[in-house]
């Protein structure tokens, strides 16, 4: 297997961090809502730390209003008030030079033309540092902000996503590099022979083109994905260049890695064309007891009532009336719309290890249901290196 020796590292750049208690920690920013300077601070620190990219997850709806306790506490992935990510990165690009910017946009509710346009624009503004995290939207309620009463089913979402990806990439090919002559002497601003139409007529989209943005520094901005279902993995094999993951153990990560890379040859893609990056939450200290202290401090900022509500959200069922020290109930059969692989993996973990509701939320809180490592810098790095060398990943999203 051809593999680069270099681990790809991204940082989840939300100013709240990944732990529900994180924003309450005395060392955290005193305020974060719509504060550009906090995001600049994060981006500049990540760039100094030599991260390859900063990532911002996103959605198009305010969540958890039916869970007032959690809503009031603002869990990290709920984002009741955040900058639109591409707009924000346009600003951050002016304060940084090298770090890549991965912004989320959904193919379920955005048109491919709009997606192609805004990422091409960001690629120009940032000097070739734009990347699109293609999602099909995780939260079913977002549909209600886009003329729909219900979220699309998974199959339709992914079929649409694939068509949208093809259209976006075709639009990015609209202009030749040298199309804009801007020749004052001859009066020729552009060369009409150096632009092509997309002329797409498919099941979901009709798009003529061309894009109204010249060829970008990267030509094609990078495409990330984050789907964890079978359809999500297939789409990543087909066209993703980065894929976020949620594997909770090395064995699980290795199996996913082999599975996804094994799907690539049929699309004529070498396996190094897609970087698989599981999520990893890190609790680091100069000594391992210092790391333990930080971890315990963060955990102590979450009351059991809040922890249970958070777990209810993650697994997609109401656990507030279930005994705290009784077993986590299994989800009733039948897959609803949306529903995430993260929720499914928590159920599997709880069943495998016989976890109570309390133990399940204590495990889910610090790891955002992915993996977590706690210790000295050397211990953290050893952990990461072991996964990388064991073909469990090509890097991490931290
Ligand atoms: C690290 C990571 C980040 C994600 N970011 C987003 C996001 O910003 N917006 C979103 O709608 N879904 C996000 N997802 C979820 C997936 O993109 C996907 O929508 C979800 O898992 C449901 O699709 P699936 O059924 O293929 O898993 C993320 C998942 C992971 C693992």
mmCIF file of C-alpha atoms in Angstrom, residues 106-112 115 132 134-136 146 148 151-168 200 203-205 235:
data_model
loop_
_atom_site.group_PDB
_atom_site.id
_atom_site.type_symbol
_atom_site.label_atom_id
_atom_site.label_comp_id
_atom_site.label_asym_id
_atom_site.label_seq_id
_atom_site.Cartn_x
_atom_site.Cartn_y
_atom_site.Cartn_z
ATOM 1 C CA UNK A 106 -25.143 20.438 2.728
ATOM 2 C CA UNK A 107 -26.152 18.952 -0.609
ATOM 3 C CA UNK A 108 -29.650 18.296 0.731
ATOM 4 C CA UNK A 109 -30.599 21.966 1.010
ATOM 5 C CA UNK A 110 -28.079 23.924 -1.024
ATOM 6 C CA UNK A 111 -27.857 24.093 -4.790
ATOM 7 C CA UNK A 112 -24.618 22.897 -6.410
ATOM 8 C CA UNK A 115 -21.834 25.613 -3.260
ATOM 9 C CA UNK A 132 -15.780 21.679 1.384
ATOM 10 C CA UNK A 134 -19.928 17.711 1.978
ATOM 11 C CA UNK A 135 -22.736 16.594 4.287
ATOM 12 C CA UNK A 136 -26.255 15.424 3.620
ATOM 13 C CA UNK A 146 -36.063 24.718 3.611
ATOM 14 C CA UNK A 148 -40.052 20.859 3.750
ATOM 15 C CA UNK A 151 -35.894 15.356 6.015
ATOM 16 C CA UNK A 152 -35.161 13.306 2.890
ATOM 17 C CA UNK A 153 -34.470 9.599 3.374
ATOM 18 C CA UNK A 154 -30.838 8.490 3.373
ATOM 19 C CA UNK A 155 -30.904 6.894 -0.074
ATOM 20 C CA UNK A 156 -32.308 10.002 -1.699
ATOM 21 C CA UNK A 157 -29.901 12.231 0.234
ATOM 22 C CA UNK A 158 -26.871 10.307 -0.974
ATOM 23 C CA UNK A 159 -28.074 9.985 -4.556
ATOM 24 C CA UNK A 160 -28.566 13.730 -4.572
ATOM 25 C CA UNK A 161 -25.192 14.276 -2.908
ATOM 26 C CA UNK A 162 -23.377 12.348 -5.606
ATOM 27 C CA UNK A 163 -25.068 14.247 -8.388
ATOM 28 C CA UNK A 164 -24.393 17.524 -6.601
ATOM 29 C CA UNK A 165 -20.697 16.653 -6.194
ATOM 30 C CA UNK A 166 -20.379 15.899 -9.910
ATOM 31 C CA UNK A 167 -22.029 19.203 -10.803
ATOM 32 C CA UNK A 168 -19.905 21.210 -8.364
ATOM 33 C CA UNK A 200 -26.031 19.143 -16.714
ATOM 34 C CA UNK A 203 -32.431 13.544 -11.721
ATOM 35 C CA UNK A 204 -32.134 16.330 -9.131
ATOM 36 C CA UNK A 205 -30.375 19.232 -10.811
ATOM 37 C CA UNK A 235 -19.660 8.320 -1.588
#
